[in-house]
C-alpha positions as CSV (number, residue, x, y, z in Angstrom):
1,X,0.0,0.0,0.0
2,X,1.0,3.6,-0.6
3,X,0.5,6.6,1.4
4,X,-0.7,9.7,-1.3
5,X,-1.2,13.1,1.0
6,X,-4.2,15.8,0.0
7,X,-3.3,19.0,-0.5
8,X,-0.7,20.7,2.0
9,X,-0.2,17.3,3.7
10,X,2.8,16.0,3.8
11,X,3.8,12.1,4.8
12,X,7.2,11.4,7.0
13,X,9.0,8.6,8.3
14,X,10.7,8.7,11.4
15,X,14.7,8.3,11.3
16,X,16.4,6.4,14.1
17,X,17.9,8.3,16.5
18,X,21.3,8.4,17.0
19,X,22.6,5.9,19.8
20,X,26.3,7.6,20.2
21,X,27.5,11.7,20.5
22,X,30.0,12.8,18.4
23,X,32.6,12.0,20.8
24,X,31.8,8.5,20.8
25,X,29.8,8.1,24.1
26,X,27.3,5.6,24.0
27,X,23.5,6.7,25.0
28,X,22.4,4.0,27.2
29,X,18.7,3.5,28.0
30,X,17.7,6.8,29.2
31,X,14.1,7.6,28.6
32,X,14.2,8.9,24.8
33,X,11.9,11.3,23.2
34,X,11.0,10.6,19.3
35,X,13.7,12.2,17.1
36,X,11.6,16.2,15.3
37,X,13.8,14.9,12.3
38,X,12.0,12.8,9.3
39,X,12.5,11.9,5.8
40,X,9.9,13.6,3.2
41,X,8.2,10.2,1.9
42,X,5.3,11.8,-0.3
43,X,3.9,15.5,-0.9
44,X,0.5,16.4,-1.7
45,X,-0.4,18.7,-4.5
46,X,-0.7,21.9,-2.3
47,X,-3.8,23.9,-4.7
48,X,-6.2,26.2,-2.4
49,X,-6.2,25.5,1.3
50,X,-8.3,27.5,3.1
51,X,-9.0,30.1,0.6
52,X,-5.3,30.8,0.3
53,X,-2.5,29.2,-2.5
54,X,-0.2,26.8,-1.4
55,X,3.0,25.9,-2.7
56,X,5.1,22.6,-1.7
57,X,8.4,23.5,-0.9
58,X,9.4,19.9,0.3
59,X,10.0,17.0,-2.3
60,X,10.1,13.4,-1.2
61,X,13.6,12.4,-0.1
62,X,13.9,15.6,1.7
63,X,14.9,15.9,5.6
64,X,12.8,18.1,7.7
65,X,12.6,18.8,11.4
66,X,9.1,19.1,12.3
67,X,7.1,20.6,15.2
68,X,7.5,18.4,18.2
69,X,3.1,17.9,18.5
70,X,2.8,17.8,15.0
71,X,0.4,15.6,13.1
72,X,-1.2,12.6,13.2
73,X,0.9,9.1,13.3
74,X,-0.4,6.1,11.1
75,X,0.8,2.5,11.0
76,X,0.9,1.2,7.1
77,X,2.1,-2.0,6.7
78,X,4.0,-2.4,9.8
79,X,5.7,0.9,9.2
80,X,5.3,4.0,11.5
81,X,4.6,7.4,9.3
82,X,3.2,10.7,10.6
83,X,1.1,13.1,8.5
84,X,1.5,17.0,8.9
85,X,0.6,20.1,7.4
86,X,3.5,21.5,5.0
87,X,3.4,24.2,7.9
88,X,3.9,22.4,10.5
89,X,7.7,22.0,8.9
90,X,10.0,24.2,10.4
91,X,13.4,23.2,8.5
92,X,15.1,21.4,5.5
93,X,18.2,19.5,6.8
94,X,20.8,20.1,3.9
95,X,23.9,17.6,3.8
């Protein structure tokens, strides 16, 4: 099954956390929060929300940090995603 968002939705899929600092010390089982960073897996259209036109300025592949309460998570073939609004994307990680 595929996921395909309506208009200024956008679908992202967790990435793991990282375990280790920089420095090399490990990150034991301390209670962890789920990571604000994603990867863009599809974009809707964007069109006319709410009387107003909206342009998608992520592309699939992308990495975004997201608002923390952001969204609404969905399970799809034993795969975690979360669904937000385009605005609800705060950042584009570039590499």
């Amino acid at each position: 099954m595929k996921l395909l968002p309506l208009g200024d939705k956008v679908v992202l899929k967790h990435v793991a956390a990282e375990e280790t600092t920089k420095s090399g010390i490990i990150l034991t089982g301390a209670p962890k929060e789920k990571p604000q960073q994603a990867e863009v897996v599809a974009v809707g259209p964007g069109g006319m929300v709410d009387g107003k036109e909206v342009k998608m300025e992520v592309k699939a592949g992308d990495m975004v940090i997201y608002s923390k309460y952001a969204g609404t998570e969905v399970k799809l073939d034993e795969e975690e995603y979360i669904v937000v609004k385009q605005s609800d994307i705060v950042a584009i990680v570039e590499k």
